[in-house]
Every structure is written in structure tokens, then in C-alpha cells.
PDB file of C-alpha atoms in Angstrom:
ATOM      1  CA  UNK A   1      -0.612  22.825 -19.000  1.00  0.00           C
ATOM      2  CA  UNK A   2       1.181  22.932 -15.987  1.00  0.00           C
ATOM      3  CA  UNK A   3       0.866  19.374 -13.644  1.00  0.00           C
ATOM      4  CA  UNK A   4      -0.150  19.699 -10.369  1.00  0.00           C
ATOM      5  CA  UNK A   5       2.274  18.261  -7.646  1.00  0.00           C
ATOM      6  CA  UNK A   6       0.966  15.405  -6.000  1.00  0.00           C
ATOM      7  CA  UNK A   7       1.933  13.117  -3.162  1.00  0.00           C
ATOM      8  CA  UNK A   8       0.607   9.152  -3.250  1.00  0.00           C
ATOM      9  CA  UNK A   9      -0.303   7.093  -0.238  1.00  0.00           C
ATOM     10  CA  UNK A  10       1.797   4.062  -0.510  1.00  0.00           C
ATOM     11  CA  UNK A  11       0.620   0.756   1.468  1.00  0.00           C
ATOM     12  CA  UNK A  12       3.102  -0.980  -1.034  1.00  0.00           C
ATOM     13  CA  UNK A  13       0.621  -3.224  -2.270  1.00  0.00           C
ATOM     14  CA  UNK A  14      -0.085  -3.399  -5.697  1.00  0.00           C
ATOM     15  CA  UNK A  15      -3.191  -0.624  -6.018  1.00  0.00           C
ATOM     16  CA  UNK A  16      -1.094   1.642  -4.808  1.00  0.00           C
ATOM     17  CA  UNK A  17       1.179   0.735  -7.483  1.00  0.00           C
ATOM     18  CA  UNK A  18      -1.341   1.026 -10.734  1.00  0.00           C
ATOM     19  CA  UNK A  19      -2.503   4.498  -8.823  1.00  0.00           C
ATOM     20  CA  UNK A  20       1.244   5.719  -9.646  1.00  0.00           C
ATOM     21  CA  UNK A  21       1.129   4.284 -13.259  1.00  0.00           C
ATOM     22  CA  UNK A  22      -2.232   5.556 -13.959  1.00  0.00           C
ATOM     23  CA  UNK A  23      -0.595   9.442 -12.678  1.00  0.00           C
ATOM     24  CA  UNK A  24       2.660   9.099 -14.638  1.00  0.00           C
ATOM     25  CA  UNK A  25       0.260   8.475 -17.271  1.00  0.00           C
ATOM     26  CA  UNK A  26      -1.629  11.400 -16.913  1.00  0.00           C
ATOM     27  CA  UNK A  27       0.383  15.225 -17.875  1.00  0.00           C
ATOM     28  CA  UNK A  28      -2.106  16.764 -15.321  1.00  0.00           C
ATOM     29  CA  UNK A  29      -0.125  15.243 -12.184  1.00  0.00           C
ATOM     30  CA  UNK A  30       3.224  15.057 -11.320  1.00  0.00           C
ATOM     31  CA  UNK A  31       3.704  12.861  -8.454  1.00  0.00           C
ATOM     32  CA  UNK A  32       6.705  14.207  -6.177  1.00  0.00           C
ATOM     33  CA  UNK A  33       6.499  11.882  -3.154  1.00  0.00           C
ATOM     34  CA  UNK A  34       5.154   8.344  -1.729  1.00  0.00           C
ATOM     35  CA  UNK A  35       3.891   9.182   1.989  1.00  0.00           C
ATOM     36  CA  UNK A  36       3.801   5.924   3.946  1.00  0.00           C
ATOM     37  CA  UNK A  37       2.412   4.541   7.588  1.00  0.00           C
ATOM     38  CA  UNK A  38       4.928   2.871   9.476  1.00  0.00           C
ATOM     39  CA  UNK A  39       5.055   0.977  12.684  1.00  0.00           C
ATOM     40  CA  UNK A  40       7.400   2.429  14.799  1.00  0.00           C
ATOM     41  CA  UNK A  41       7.754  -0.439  16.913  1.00  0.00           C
ATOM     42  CA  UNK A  42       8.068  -2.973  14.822  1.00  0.00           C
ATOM     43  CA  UNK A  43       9.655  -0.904  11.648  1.00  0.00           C
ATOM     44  CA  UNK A  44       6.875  -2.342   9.524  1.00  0.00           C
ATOM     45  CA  UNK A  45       4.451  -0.320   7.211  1.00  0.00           C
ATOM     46  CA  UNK A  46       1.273  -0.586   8.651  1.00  0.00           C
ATOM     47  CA  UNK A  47      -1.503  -2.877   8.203  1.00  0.00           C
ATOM     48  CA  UNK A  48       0.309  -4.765   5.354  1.00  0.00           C
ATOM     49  CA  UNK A  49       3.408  -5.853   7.512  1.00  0.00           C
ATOM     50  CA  UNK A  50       6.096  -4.938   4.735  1.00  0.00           C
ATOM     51  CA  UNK A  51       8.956  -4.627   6.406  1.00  0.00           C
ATOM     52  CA  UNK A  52      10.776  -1.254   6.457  1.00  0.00           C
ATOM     53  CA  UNK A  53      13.611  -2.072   4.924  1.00  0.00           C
ATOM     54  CA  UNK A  54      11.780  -3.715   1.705  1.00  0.00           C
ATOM     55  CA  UNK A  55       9.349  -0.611   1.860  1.00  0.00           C
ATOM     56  CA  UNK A  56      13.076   1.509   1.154  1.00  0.00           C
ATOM     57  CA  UNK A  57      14.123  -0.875  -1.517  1.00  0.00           C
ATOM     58  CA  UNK A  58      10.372  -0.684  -2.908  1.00  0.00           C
ATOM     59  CA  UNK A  59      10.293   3.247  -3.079  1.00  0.00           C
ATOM     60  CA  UNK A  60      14.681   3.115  -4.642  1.00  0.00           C
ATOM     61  CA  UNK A  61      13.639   1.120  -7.395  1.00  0.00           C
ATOM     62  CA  UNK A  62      10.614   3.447  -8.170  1.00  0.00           C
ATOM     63  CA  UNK A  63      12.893   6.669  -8.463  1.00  0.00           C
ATOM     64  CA  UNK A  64      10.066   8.805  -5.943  1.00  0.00           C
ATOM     65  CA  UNK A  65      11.521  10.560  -2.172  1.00  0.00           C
ATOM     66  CA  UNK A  66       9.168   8.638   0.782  1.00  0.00           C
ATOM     67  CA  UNK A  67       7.611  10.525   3.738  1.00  0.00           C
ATOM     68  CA  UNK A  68       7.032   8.187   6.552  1.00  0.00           C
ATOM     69  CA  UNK A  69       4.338   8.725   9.341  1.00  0.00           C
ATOM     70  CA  UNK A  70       5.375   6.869  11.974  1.00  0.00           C
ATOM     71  CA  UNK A  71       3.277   5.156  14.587  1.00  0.00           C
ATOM     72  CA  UNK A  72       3.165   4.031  17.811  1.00  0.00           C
ATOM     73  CA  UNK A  73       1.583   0.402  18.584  1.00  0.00           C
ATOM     74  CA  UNK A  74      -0.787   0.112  19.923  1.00  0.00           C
ATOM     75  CA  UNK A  75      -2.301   3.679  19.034  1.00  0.00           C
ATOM     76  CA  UNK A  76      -5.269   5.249  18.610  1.00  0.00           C
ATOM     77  CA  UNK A  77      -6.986   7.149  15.568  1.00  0.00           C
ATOM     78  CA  UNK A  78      -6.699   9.895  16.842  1.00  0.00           C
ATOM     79  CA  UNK A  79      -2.931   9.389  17.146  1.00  0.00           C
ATOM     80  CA  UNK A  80      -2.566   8.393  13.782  1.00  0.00           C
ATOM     81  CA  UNK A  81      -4.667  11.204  12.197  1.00  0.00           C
ATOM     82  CA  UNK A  82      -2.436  13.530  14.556  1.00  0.00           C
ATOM     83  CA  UNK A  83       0.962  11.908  12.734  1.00  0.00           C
ATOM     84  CA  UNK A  84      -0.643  11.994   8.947  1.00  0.00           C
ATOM     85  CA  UNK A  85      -1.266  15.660   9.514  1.00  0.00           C
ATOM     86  CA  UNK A  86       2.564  16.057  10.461  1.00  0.00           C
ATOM     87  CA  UNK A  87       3.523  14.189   7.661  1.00  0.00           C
ATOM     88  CA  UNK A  88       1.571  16.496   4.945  1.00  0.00           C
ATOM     89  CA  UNK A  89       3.417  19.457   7.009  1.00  0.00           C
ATOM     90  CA  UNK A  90       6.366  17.354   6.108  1.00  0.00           C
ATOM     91  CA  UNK A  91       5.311  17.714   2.406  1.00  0.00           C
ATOM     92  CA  UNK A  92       4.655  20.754   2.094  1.00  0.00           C
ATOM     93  CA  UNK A  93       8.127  22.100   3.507  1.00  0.00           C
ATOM     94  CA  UNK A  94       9.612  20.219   1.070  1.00  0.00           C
ATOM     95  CA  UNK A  95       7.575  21.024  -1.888  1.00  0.00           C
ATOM     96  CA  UNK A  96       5.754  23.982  -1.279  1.00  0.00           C
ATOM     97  CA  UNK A  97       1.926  24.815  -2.517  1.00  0.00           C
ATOM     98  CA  UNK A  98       1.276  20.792  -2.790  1.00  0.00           C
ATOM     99  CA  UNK A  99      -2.064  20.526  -1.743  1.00  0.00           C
ATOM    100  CA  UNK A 100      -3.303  16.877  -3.089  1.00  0.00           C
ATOM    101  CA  UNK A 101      -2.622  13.482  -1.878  1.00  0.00           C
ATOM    102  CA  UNK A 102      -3.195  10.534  -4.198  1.00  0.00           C
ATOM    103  CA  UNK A 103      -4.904   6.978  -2.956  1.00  0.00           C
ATOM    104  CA  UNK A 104      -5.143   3.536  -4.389  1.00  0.00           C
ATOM    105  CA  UNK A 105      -9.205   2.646  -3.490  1.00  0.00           C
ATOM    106  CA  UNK A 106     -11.361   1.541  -6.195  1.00  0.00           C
ATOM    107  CA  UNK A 107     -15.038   0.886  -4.629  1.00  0.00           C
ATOM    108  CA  UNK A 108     -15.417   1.328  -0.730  1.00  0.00           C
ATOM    109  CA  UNK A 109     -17.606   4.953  -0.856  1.00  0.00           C
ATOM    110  CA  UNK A 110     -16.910   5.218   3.489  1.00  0.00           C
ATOM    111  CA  UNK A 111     -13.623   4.618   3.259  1.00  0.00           C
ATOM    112  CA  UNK A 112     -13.001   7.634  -0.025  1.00  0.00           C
ATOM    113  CA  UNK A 113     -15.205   9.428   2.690  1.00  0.00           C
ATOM    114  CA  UNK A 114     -12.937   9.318   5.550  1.00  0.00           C
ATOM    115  CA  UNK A 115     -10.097  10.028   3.184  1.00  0.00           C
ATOM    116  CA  UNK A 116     -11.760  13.093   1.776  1.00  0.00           C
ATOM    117  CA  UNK A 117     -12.418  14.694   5.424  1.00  0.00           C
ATOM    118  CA  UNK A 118      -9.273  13.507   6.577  1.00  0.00           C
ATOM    119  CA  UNK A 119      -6.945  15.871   3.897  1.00  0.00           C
ATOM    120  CA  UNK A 120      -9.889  18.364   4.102  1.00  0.00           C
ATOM    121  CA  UNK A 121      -8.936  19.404   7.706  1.00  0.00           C
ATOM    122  CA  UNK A 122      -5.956  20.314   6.447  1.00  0.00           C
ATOM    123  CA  UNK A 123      -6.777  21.962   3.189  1.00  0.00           C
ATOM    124  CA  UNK A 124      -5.594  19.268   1.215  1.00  0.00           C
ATOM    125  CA  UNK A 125      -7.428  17.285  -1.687  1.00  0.00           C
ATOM    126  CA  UNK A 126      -7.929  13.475  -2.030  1.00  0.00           C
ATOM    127  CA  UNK A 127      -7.132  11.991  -5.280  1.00  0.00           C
ATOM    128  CA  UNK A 128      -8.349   8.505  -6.472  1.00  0.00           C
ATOM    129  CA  UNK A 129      -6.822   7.603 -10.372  1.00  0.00           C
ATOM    130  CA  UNK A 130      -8.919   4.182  -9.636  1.00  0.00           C
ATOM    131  CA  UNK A 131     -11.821   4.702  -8.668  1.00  0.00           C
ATOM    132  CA  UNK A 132     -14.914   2.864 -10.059  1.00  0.00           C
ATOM    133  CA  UNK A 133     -12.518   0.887 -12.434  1.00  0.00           C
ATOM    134  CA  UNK A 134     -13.410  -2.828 -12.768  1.00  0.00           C
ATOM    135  CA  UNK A 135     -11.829  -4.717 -10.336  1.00  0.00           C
ATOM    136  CA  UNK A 136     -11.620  -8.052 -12.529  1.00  0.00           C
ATOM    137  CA  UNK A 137     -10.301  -6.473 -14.982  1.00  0.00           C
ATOM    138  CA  UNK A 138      -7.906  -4.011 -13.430  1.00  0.00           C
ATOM    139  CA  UNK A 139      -6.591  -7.527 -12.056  1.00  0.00           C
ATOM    140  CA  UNK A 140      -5.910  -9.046 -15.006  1.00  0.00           C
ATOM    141  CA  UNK A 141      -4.408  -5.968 -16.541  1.00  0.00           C
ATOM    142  CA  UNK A 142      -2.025  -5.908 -13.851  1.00  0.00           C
ATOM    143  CA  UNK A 143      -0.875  -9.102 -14.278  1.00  0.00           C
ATOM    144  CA  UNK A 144      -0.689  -8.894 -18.423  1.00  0.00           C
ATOM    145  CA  UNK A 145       1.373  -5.704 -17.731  1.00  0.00           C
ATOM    146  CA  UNK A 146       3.771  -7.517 -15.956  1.00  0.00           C
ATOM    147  CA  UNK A 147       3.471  -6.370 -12.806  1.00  0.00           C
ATOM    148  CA  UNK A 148       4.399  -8.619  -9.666  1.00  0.00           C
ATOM    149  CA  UNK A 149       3.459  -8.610  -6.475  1.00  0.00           C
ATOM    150  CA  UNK A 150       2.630 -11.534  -3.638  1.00  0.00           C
ATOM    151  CA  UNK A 151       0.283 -11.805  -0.934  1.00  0.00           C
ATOM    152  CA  UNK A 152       1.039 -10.795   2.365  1.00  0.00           C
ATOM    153  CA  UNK A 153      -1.764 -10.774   4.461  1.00  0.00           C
ATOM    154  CA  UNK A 154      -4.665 -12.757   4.054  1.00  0.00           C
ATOM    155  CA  UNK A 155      -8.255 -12.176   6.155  1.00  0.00           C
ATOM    156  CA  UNK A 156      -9.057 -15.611   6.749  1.00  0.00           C
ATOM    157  CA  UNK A 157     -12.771 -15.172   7.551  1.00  0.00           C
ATOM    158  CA  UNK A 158     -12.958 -14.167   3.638  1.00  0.00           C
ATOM    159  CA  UNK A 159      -9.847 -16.495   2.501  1.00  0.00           C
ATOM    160  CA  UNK A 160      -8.345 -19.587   3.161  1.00  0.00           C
ATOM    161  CA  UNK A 161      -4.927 -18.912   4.772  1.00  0.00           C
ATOM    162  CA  UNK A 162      -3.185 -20.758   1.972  1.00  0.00           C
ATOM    163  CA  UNK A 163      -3.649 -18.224  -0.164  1.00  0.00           C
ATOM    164  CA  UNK A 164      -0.853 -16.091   2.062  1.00  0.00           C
ATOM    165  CA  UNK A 165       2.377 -16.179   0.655  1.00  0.00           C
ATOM    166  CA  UNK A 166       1.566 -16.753  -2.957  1.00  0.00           C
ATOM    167  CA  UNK A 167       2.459 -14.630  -6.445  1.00  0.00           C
ATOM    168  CA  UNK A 168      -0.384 -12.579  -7.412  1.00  0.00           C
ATOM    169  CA  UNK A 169      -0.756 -13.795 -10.515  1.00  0.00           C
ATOM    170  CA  UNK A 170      -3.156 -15.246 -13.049  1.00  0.00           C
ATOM    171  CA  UNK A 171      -3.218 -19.212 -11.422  1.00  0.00           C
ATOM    172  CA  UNK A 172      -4.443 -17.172  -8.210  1.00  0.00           C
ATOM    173  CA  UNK A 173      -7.245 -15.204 -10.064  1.00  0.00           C
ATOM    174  CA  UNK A 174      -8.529 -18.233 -11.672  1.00  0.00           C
ATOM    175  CA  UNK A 175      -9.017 -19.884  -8.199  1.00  0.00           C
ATOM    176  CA  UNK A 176     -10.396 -17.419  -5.860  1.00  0.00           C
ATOM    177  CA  UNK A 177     -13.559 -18.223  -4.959  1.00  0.00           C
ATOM    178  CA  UNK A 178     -16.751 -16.477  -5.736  1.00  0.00           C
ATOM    179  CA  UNK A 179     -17.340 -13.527  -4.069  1.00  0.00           C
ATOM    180  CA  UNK A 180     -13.930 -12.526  -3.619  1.00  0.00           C
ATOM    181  CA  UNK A 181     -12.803  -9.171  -5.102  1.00  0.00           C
ATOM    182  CA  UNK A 182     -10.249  -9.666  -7.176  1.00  0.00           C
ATOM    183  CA  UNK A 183      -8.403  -6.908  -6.325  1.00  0.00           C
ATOM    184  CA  UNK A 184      -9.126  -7.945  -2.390  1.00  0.00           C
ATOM    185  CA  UNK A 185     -10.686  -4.432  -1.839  1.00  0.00           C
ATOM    186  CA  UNK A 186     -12.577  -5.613   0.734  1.00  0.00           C
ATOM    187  CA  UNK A 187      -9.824  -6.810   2.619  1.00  0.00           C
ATOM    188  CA  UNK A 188      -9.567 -10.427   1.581  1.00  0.00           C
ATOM    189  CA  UNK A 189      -5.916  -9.797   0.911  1.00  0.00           C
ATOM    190  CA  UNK A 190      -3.337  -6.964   0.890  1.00  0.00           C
ATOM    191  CA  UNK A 191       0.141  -7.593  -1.459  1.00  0.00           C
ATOM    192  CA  UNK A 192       3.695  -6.694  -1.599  1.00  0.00           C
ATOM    193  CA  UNK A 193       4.862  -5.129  -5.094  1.00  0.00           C
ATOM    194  CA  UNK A 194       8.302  -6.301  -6.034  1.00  0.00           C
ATOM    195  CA  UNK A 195       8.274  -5.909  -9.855  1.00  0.00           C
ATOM    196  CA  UNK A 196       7.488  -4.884 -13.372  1.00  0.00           C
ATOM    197  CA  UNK A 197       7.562  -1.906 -15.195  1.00  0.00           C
ATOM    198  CA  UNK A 198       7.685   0.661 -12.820  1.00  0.00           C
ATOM    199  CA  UNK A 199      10.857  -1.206 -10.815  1.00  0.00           C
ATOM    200  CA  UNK A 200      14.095  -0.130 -11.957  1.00  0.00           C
ATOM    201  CA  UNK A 201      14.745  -3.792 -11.402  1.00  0.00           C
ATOM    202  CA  UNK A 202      12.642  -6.087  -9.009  1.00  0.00           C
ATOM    203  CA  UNK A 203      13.461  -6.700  -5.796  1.00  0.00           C
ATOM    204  CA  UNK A 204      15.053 -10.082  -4.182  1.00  0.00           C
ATOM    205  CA  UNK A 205      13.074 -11.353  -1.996  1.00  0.00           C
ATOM    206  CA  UNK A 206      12.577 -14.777   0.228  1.00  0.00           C
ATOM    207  CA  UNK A 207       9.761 -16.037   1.442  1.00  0.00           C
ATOM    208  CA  UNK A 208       9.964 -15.967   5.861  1.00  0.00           C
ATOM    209  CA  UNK A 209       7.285 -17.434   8.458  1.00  0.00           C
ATOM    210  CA  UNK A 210       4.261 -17.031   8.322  1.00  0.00           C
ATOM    211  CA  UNK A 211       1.889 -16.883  11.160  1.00  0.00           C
ATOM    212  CA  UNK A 212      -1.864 -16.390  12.591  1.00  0.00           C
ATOM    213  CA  UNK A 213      -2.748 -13.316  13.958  1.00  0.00           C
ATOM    214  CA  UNK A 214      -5.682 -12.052  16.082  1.00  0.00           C
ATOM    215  CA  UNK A 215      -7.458 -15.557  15.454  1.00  0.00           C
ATOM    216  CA  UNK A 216      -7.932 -14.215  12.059  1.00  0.00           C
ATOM    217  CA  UNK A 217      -5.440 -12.504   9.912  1.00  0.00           C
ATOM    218  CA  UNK A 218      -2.643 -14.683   8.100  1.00  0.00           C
ATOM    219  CA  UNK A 219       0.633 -12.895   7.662  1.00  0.00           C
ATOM    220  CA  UNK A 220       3.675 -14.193   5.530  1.00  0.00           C
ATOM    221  CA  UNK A 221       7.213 -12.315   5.862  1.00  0.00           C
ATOM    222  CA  UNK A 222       9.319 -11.539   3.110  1.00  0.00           C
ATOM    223  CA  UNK A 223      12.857 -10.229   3.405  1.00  0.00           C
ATOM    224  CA  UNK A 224      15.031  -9.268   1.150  1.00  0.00           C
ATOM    225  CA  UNK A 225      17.632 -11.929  -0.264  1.00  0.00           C
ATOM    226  CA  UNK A 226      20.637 -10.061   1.281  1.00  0.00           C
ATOM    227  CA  UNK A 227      19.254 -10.067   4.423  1.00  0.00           C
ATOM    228  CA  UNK A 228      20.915 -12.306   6.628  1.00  0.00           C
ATOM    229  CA  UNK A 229      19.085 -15.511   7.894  1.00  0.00           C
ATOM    230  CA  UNK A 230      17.346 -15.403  11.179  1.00  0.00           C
ATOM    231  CA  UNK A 231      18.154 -11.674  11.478  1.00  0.00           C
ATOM    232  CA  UNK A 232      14.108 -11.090  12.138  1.00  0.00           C
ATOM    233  CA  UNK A 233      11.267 -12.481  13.553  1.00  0.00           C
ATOM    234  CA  UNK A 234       7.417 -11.608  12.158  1.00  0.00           C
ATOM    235  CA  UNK A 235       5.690  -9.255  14.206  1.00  0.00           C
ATOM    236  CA  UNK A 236       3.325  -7.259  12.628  1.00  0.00           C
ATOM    237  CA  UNK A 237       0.868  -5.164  14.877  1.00  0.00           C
ATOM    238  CA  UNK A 238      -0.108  -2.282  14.116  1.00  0.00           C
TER     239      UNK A 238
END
């Protein structure tokens, strides 16, 4: 059987991370490319705040090419459906005949919607390795596997800020309160991978500012350990 060429959405969160595992996995897919959404302004991948330079270390120690869409902030939808389209024309230029896109969601049926339409426009197919899985237990397996990742955005209308910041691990499972996805598909949380199995090594990272933003959404910087000292500030927009 011949595997399909694939490219995976990569947030650089840790769902996006057990998508690629659960496609190496698999002989039908052969994943050729991470495609990612980056803040042009503030060189940070979108909605999780990862900086840009972590996101290149991330996507090194995985062994796979990265496509960046970049963004302008503030932007609209339109705008970024408009870049994601030039980033599959990207793709296909460089491997030609992909047609399907892979995606980390587990649960949310509007948001595997929007996905589906979105890649449809462009005759592309939506892939989801995840979906329907158990989130409690995905978590755990995550963690078992020895996977590593920390939080880098917190919601704090679903999660105390205190959470930010910290190891995604199994001290953090056993406190979140009820209610809480585990896997923080709701939004409760997004994560930074830096480790485990699929990491050449893990990355060196230390632990930055953290700050409030929008009233509502708790943000903690990481750089990476050779990074010099006051060389950034956390802005995260976008």
C-alpha cells in the first residue's frame, strides 16, 4: 500500500503532537510537512504565543520541513483564510498531488466543521487521527509516554491563572478541577511541546513573564536557554 502524503497543522501544543505520533504510526500516511500560523508582527505562532524561534527548534528536533502562514495583527478571517489557502499552494509546489491536511481536535463537531469547508474550497481533505478518543485518557497516555509539554496560555474564566506556566504532567491532571477537559479542548489551556519521544532531544527552555491579556487570557513566555536575557518582551496578539 502506498501512504498518502499528508501535511499536519501544528499549533505546537501537545495534540498536535500525539496527531503526528498517531500518523507515523499508521503505513497509510506519510506526513511530509508541519504547516503553522504565525504572527507576523510579533513572530509568534498564533493563538498559543510560542515564539518563532522555539516553533523552529520544535519542528528541527522533529525531523519534518514547516510551512508558515503568516499573519498580520490585527486581521481578519477572511485574511487569514486568504493566507492558509497560500500556504496549501505552498504545499503543493513542493510536494505535488498532496491533497490532505492533518489536525489535532478531538471533540468540538463546529470547529472539525469549519476545518472540513475550509480545505474543501480548495480541494483538499481534513484529517483528524484523534478524533472521538478519550480525552482523560489520551492525557494520561501522553504523559506515561513520556511526552512533555507546559502550559502556555491559560483561559482564566475556565482556569485559575496559576495553572499558566506549569509542566503538563500527571500532579496537574490530578488537580484540575471538575469540568475541565483534560486535554483543555475547550480552551481551558493550550501547551508548548518540548520533549519525549518524538524530539530528537528536548528543547532548553526558561520560563519568561507572564502576563494578563484581554482581562482574560494568562500567557507565560518561554525562550529558549541560549537566548540571551532580556532580548524579548511578551507580546502575544494575534
Amino acid at each position: 500500500m502506498t501512504a498518502t502524503p499528508t501535511l499536519l497543522a501544528w499549533s505546537g501544543g501537545k495534540d498536535c503532537l500525539l496527531a503526528l505520533q498517531r500518523l507515523l504510526a499508521d503505513p497509510k500516511w506519510r506526513v511530509v510537512g508541519l504547516l503553522t500560523t504565525v504572527n507576523r508582527n510579533y513572530s509568534r505562532v498564533a493563538m498559543h504565543g510560542i515564539h518563532r524561534d522555539i516553533l523552529l527548534a520544535q519542528t528541527a528536533a522533529i525531523g519534518l520541513p514547516l510551512i508558515e502562514v503568516l499573519l498580520d495583527w490585527p486581521g481578519s478571517n477572511d485574511a487569514y483564510e486568504e493566507a492558509h489557502a497560500k500556504g496549501l499552494v505552498e504545499a503543493r509546489m513542493r510536494w505535488p498531488g498532496i491533497r490532505h491536511c492533518a489536525f489535532g481536535d478531538l471533540f468540538l463537531q463546529d470547529v472539525r466543521d469549519y476545518r472540513v469547508r475550509q480545505l474543501g474550497r480548495d480541494n483538499w481533505r481534513a484529517v483528524f487521527p484523534l478524533w472521538g478518543e478519550d480525552t482523560a485518557a489520551l492525557s494520561r497516555r501522553f504523559v506515561s509516554e513520556g511526552h512533555r509539554a507546559m502550559l502556555c496560555c491559560v483561559d482564566t474564566q475556565q482556569l485559575d491563572a496559576a495553572y499558566c506556566g506549569r509542566e503538563y504532567n500527571t500532579a496537574l491532571l490530578d488537580e484540575l478541577p471538575p469540568g475541565a477537559d483534560a486535554c483543555g479542548e475547550r480552551g481551558e489551556f493550550h501547551t508548548l511541546a518540548f520533549g519525549g519521544p518524538l524530539f530528537a532531544e528536548p528543547l532548553k527552555l526558561r520560563r519568561g513573564e507572564s502576563v494578563l491579556r484581554d482581562g482574560r487570557f494568562q500567557f507565560t513566555d518561554f525562550l529558549l536557554d541560549d537566548a540571551p536575557p532580556g532580548s524579548t518582551r511578551l507580546d502575544v496578539r494575534g
